PDB file of C-alpha atoms in Angstrom:
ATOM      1  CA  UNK X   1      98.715 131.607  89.225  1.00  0.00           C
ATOM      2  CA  UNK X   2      97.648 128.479  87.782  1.00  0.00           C
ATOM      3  CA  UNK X   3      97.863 127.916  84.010  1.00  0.00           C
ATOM      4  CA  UNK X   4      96.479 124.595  81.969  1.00  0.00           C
ATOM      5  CA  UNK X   5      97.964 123.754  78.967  1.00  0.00           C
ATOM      6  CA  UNK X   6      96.130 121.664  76.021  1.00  0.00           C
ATOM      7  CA  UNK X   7      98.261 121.302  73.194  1.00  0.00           C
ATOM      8  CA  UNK X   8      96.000 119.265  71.042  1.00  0.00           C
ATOM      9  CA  UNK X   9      93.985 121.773  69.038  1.00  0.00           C
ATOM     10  CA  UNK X  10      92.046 119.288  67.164  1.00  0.00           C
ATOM     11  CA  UNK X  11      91.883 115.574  67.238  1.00  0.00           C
ATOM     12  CA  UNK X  12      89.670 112.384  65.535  1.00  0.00           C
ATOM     13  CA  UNK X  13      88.880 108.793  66.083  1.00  0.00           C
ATOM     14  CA  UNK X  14      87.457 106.041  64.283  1.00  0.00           C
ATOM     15  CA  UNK X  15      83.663 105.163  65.985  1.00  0.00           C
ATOM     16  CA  UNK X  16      84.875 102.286  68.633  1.00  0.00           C
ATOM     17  CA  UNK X  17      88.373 103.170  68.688  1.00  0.00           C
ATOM     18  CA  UNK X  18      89.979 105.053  71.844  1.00  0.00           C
ATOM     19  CA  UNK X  19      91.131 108.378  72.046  1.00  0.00           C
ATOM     20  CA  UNK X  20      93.240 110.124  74.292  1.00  0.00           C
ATOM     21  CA  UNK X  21      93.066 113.848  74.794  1.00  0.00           C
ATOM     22  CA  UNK X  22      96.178 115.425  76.658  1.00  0.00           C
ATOM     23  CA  UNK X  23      96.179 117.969  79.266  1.00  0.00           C
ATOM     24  CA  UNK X  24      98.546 119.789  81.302  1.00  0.00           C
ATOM     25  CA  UNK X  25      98.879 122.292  84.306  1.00  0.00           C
ATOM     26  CA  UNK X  26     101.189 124.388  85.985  1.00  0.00           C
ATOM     27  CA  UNK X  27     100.153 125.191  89.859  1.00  0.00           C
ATOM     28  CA  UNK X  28     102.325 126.008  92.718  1.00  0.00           C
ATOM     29  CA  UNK X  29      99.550 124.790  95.214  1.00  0.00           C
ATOM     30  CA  UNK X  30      99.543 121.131  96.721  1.00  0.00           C
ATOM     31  CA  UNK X  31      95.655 120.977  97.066  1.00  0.00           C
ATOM     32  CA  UNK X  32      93.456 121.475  93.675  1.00  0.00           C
ATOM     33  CA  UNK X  33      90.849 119.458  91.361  1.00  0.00           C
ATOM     34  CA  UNK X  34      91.254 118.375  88.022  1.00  0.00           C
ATOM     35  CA  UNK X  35      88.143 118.084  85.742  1.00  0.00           C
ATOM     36  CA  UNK X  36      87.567 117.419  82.082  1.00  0.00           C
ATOM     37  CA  UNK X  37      84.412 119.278  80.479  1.00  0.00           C
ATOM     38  CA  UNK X  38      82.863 118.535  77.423  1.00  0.00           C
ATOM     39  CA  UNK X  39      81.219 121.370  75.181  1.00  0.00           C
ATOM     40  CA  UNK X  40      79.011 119.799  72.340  1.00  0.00           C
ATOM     41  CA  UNK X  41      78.399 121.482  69.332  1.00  0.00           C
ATOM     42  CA  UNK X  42      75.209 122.778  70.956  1.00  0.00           C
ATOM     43  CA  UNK X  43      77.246 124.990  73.247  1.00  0.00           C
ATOM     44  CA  UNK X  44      76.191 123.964  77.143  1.00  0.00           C
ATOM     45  CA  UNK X  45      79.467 122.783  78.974  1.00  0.00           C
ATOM     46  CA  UNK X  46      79.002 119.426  80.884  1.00  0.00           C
ATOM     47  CA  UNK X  47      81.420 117.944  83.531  1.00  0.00           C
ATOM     48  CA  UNK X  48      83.151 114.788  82.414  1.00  0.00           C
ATOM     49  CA  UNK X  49      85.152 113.265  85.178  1.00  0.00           C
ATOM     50  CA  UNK X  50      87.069 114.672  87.982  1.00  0.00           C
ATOM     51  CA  UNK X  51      89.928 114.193  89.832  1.00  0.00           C
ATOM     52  CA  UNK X  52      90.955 115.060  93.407  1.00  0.00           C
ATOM     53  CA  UNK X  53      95.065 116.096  93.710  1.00  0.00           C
ATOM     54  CA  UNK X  54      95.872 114.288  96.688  1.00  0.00           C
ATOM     55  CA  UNK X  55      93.760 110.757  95.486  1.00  0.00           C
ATOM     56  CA  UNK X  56      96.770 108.700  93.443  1.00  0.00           C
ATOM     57  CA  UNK X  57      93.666 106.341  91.898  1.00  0.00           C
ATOM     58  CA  UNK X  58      92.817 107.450  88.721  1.00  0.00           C
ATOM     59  CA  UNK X  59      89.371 108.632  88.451  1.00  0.00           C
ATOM     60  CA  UNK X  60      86.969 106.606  85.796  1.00  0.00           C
ATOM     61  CA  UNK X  61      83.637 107.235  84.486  1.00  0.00           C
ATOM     62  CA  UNK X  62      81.934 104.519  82.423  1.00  0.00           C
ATOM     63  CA  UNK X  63      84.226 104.531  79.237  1.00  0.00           C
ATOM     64  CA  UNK X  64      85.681 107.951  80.465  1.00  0.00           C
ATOM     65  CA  UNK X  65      89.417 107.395  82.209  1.00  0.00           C
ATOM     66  CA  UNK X  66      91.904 109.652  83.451  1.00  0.00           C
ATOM     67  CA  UNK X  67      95.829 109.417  83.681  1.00  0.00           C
ATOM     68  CA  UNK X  68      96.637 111.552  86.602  1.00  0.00           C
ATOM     69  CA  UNK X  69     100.735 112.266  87.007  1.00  0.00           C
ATOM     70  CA  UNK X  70     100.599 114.918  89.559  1.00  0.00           C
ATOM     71  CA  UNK X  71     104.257 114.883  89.506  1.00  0.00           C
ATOM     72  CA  UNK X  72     104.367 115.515  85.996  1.00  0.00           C
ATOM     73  CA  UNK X  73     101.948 118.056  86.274  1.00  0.00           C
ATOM     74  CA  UNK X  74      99.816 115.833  83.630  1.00  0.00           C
ATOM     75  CA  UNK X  75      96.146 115.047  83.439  1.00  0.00           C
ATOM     76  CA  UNK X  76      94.960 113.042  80.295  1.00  0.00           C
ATOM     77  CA  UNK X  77      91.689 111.952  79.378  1.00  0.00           C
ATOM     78  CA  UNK X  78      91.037 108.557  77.809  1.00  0.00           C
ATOM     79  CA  UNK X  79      87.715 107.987  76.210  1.00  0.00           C
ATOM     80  CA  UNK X  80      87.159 104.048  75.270  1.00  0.00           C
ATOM     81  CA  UNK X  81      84.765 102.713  72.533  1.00  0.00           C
ATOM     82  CA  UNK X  82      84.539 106.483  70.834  1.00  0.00           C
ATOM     83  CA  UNK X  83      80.713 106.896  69.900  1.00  0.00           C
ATOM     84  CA  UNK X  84      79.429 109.833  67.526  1.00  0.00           C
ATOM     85  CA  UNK X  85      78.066 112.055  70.179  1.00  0.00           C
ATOM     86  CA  UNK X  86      81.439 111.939  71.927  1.00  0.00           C
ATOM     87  CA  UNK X  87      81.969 114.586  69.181  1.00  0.00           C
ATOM     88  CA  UNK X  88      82.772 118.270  71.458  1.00  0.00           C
ATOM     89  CA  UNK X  89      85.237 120.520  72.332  1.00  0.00           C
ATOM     90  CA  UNK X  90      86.864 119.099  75.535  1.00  0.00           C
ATOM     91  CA  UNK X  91      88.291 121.915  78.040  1.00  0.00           C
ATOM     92  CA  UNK X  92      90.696 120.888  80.807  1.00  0.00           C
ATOM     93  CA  UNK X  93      90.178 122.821  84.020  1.00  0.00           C
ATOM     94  CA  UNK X  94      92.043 123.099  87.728  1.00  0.00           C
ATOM     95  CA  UNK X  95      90.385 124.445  90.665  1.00  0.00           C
ATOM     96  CA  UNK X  96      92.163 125.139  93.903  1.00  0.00           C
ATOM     97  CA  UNK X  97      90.873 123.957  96.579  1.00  0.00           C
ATOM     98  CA  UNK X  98      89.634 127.603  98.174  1.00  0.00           C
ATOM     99  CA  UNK X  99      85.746 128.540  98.819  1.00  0.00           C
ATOM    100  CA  UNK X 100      85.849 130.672  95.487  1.00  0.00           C
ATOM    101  CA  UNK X 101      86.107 127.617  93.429  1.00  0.00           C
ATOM    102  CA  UNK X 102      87.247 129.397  90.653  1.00  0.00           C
ATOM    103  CA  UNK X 103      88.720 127.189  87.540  1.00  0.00           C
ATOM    104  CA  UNK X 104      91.462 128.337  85.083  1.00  0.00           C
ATOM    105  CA  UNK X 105      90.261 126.342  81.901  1.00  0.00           C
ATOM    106  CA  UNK X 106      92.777 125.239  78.786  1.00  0.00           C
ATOM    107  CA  UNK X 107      92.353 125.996  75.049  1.00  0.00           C
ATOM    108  CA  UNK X 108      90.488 123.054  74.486  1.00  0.00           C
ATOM    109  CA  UNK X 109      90.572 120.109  72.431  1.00  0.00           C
ATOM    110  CA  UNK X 110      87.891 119.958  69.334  1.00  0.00           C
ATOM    111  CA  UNK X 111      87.254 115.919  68.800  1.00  0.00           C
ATOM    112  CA  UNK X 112      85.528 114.300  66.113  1.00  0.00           C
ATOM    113  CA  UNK X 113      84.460 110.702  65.957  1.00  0.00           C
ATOM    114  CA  UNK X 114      84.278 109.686  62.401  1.00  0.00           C
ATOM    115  CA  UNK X 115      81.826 106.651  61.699  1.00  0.00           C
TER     116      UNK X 115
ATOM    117  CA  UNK L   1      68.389 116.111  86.328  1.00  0.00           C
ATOM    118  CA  UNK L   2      68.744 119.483  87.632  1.00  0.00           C
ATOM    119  CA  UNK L   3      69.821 122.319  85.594  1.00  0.00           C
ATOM    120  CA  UNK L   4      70.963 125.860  85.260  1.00  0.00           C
ATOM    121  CA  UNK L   5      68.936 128.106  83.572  1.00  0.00           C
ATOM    122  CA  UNK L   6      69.918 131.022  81.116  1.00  0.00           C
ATOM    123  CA  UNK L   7      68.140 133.529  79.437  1.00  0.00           C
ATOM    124  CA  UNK L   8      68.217 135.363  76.892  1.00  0.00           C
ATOM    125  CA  UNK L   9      69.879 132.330  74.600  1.00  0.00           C
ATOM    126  CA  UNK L  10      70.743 135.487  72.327  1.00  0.00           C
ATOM    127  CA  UNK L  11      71.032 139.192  72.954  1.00  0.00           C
ATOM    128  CA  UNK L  12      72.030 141.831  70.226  1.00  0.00           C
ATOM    129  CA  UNK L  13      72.418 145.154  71.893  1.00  0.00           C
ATOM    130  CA  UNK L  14      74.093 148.534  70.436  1.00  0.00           C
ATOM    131  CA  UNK L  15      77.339 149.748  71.870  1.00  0.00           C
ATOM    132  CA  UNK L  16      77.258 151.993  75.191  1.00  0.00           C
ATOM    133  CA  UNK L  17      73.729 149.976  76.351  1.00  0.00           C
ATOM    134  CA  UNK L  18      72.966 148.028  79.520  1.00  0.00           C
ATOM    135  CA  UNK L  19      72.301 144.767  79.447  1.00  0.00           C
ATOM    136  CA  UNK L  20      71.123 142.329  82.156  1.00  0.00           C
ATOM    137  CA  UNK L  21      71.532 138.175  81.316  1.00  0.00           C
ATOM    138  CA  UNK L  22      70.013 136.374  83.433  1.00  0.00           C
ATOM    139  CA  UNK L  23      70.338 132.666  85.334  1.00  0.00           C
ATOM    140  CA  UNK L  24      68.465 130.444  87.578  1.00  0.00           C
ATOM    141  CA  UNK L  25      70.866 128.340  88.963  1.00  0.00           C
ATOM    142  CA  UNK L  26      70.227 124.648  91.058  1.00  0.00           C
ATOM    143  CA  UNK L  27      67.878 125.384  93.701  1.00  0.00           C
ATOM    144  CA  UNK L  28      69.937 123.744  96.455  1.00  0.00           C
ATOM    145  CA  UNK L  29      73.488 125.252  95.324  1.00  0.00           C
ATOM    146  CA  UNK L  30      75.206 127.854  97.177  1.00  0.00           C
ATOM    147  CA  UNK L  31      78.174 129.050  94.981  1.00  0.00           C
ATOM    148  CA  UNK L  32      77.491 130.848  91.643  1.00  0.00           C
ATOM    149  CA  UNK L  33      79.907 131.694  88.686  1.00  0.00           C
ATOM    150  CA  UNK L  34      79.991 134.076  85.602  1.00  0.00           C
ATOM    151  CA  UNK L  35      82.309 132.843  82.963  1.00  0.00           C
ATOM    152  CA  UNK L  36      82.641 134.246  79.674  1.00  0.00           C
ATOM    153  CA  UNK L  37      83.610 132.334  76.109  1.00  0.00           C
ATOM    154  CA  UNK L  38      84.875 135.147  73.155  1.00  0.00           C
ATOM    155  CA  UNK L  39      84.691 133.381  70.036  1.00  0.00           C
ATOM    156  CA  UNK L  40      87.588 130.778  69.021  1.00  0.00           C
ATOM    157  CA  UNK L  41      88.904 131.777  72.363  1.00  0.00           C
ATOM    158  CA  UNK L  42      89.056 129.861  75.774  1.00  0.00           C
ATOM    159  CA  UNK L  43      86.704 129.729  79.030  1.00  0.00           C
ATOM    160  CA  UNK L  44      87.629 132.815  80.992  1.00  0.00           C
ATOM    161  CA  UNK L  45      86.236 133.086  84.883  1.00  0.00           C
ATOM    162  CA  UNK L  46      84.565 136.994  85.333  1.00  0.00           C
ATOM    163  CA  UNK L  47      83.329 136.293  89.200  1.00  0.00           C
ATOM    164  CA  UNK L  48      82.513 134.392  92.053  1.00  0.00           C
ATOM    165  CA  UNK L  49      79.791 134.556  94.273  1.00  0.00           C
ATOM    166  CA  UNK L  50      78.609 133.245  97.359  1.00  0.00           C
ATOM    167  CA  UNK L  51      76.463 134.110 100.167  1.00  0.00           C
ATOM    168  CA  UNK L  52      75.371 137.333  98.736  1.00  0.00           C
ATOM    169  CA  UNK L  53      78.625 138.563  97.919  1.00  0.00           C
ATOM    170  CA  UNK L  54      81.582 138.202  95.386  1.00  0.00           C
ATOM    171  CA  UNK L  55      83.749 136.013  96.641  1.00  0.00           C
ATOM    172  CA  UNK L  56      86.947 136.425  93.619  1.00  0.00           C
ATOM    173  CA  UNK L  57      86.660 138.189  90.077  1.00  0.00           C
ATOM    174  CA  UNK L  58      88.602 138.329  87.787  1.00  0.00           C
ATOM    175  CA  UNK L  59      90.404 141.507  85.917  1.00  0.00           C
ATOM    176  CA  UNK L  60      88.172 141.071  83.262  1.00  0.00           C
ATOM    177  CA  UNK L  61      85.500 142.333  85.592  1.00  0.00           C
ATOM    178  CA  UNK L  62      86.143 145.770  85.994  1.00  0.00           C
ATOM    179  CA  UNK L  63      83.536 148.821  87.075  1.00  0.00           C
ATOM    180  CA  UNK L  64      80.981 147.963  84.437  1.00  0.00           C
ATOM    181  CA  UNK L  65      79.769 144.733  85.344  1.00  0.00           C
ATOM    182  CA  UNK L  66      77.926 143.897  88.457  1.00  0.00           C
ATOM    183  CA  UNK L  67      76.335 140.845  89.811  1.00  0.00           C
ATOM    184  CA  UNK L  68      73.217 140.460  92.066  1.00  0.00           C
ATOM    185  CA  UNK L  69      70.611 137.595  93.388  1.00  0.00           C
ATOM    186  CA  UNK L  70      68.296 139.751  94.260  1.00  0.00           C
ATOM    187  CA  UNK L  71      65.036 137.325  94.676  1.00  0.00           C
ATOM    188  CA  UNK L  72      67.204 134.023  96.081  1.00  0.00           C
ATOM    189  CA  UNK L  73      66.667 132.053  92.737  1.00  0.00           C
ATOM    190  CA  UNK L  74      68.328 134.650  89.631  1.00  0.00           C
ATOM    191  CA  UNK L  75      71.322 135.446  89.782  1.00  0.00           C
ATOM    192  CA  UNK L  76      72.418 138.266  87.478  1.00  0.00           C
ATOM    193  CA  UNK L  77      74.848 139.781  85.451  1.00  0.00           C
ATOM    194  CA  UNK L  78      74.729 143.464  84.376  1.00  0.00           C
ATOM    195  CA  UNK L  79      76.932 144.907  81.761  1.00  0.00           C
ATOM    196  CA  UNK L  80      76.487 148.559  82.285  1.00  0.00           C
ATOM    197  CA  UNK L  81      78.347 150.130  78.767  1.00  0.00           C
ATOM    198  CA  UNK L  82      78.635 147.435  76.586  1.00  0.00           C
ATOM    199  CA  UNK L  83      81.245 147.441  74.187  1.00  0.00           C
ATOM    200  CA  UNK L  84      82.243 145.884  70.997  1.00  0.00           C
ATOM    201  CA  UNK L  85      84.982 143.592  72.734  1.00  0.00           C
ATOM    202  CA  UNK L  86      82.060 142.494  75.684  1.00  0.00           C
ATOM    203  CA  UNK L  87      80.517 140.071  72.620  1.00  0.00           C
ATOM    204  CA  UNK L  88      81.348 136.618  73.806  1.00  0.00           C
ATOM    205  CA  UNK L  89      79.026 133.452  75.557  1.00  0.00           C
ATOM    206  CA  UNK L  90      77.995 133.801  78.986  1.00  0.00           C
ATOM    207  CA  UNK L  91      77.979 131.021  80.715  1.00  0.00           C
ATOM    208  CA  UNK L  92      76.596 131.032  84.219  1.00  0.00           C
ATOM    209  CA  UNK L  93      77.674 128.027  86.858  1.00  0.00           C
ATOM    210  CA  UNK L  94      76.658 126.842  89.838  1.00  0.00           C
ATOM    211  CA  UNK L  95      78.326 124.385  92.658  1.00  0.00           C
ATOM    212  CA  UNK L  96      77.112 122.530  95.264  1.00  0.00           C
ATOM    213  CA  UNK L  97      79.515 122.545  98.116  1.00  0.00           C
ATOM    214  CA  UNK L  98      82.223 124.721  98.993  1.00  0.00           C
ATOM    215  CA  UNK L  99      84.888 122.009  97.944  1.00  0.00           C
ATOM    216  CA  UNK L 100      85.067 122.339  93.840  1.00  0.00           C
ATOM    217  CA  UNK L 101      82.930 119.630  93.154  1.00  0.00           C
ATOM    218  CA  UNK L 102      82.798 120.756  89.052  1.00  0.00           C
ATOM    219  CA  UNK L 103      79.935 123.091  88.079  1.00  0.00           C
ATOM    220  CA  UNK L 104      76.677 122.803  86.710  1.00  0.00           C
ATOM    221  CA  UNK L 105      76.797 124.953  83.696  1.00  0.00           C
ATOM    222  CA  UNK L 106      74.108 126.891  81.681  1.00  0.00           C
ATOM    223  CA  UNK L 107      73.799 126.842  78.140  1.00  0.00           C
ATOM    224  CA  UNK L 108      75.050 130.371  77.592  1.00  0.00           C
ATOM    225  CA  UNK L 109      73.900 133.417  76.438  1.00  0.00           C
ATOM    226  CA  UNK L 110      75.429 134.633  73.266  1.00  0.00           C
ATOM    227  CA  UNK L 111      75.848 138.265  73.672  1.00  0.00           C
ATOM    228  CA  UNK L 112      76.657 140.483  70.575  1.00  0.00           C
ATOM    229  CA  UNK L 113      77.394 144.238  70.507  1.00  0.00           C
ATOM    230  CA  UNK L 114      77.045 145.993  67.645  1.00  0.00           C
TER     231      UNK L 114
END
C-alpha cells in the first residue's frame, strides 16, 4: 500500500518570496511517479510538475521545482517568485507504475500568497 | 487546451435516489478515473477504467456505484442509493497513456444528499 504524507496543513508567503511545500511517501515498489497538483479556490485540480522514480534530475517547471530524495522517501515542491494566483490547496500524489494508474493523494497543503 | 468535462457542477438529491454525474473526458485519452473529495477531507480514488472495463476500484466502491461509457465520449458514474455519507466532489480524470503521465481533471461535481 502506498501512503503520502503532507504535514504542512497550511502555509503563506510574501508575493515574490519562495515557498516550499513538503511532501512525503511511503511505497514498497521501486517503479512509481511523483506529481504535485494544485486545487484553486475554484475547485478543478491541475497537474503541477511531475517526477519519474528512477530519473535522479529533479524535475522543474518554469518557477515550479522539485527536491526529489527517493531514498528519503521525500518529494518537496519549491515554488520561486510566489504570485497571488499561486494561492490553492496543493495535493501530493504517487502513482505506481501499473496500467491502472491509480494515485494515493496526501492531505494537502492550503497556501496563501499575501501581497 | 483540452479539457475534461463535468456535469452537473451541482446535484442535490434526497437519500435512497439514483443519481448519474456525468464526464466527457479528452477525446484522444484512453484511461478514465472517478475520484471523490468529502469536505475538509483528502482526494480518495473510487475506480479505474480502461478499455471498457474497470481496471482497479477502490473499497469505497462497493455494489452501489457503477461506471459505464456507453456512447465512446461520457463516461459515467451511477450512484444507485445515495446516502447521506455519498455527499462529497466528484472529480472525473482522464490519462493519456498507460504510463501515469498525471491526469487531466474535471472541475467536479458537488454532490449533496439530503
Amino acid at each position: 500500500a502506498q501512503t503520502v504524507t503532507q504535514s504542512q496543513p497550511e502555509m503563506s508567503v510574501q508575493e515574490a518570496e519562495t515557498v516550499t511545500l513538503s511532501c512525503t511517501y511511503d511505497t514498497s515498489e521501486n517503479n512509481y511517479y511523483l506529481f504535485w497538483y494544485k486545487q484553486p479556490p475554484s475547485r478543478q485540480m491541475i497537474l503541477v510538475i511531475r517526477q519519474e522514480a528512477y530519473k535522479q534530475q529533479n524535475a522543474t517547471e518554469n518557477r515550479f521545482s522539485v527536491n526529489f530524495q527517493k531514498a528519503a522517501k521525500s518529494f518537496s515542491l519549491k515554488i520561486s517568485d510566489s504570485q497571488l494566483g499561486d494561492t490553492a490547496m496543493y495535493f501530493c500524489a504517487s502513482t505506481l507504475d501499473t496500467n491502472a494508474g491509480k494515485s494515493t493523494f496526501g492531505d494537502g497543503t492550503t497556501l496563501t500568497v499575501k501581497p | 487546451e483540452p479539457e475534461v468535462t463535468q456535469t452537473p457542477s451541482h446535484q442535490v438529491t434526497q437519500m435512497g435516489q439514483e443519481v448519474i454525474l456525468r464526464c466527457v473526458p479528452i477525446s484522444n485519452h484512453l484511461y478514465f478515473y472517478w475520484y471523490r473529495q468529502i469536505l475538509g477531507q483528502k482526494v480518495e480514488f473510487l475506480v479505474s477504467f480502461y478499455n471498457n472495463e474497470i481496471s482497479e476500484k477502490s473499497e469505497i466502491f462497493d455494489d452501489q456505484f457503477s461506471v459505464e461509457r456507453p456512447d465512446g465520449s461520457n463516461f459515467t458514474l451511477k450512484i444507485r442509493s445515495t446516502k447521506l455519507e455519498d455527499s462529497a466532489m466528484y472529480f472525473c480524470a482522464s490519462s493519456g497513456g498507460p504510463l501515469p503521465y498525471g491526469y487531466t481533471f474535471g472541475s467536479g461535481t458537488r454532490l449533496t444528499v439530503v
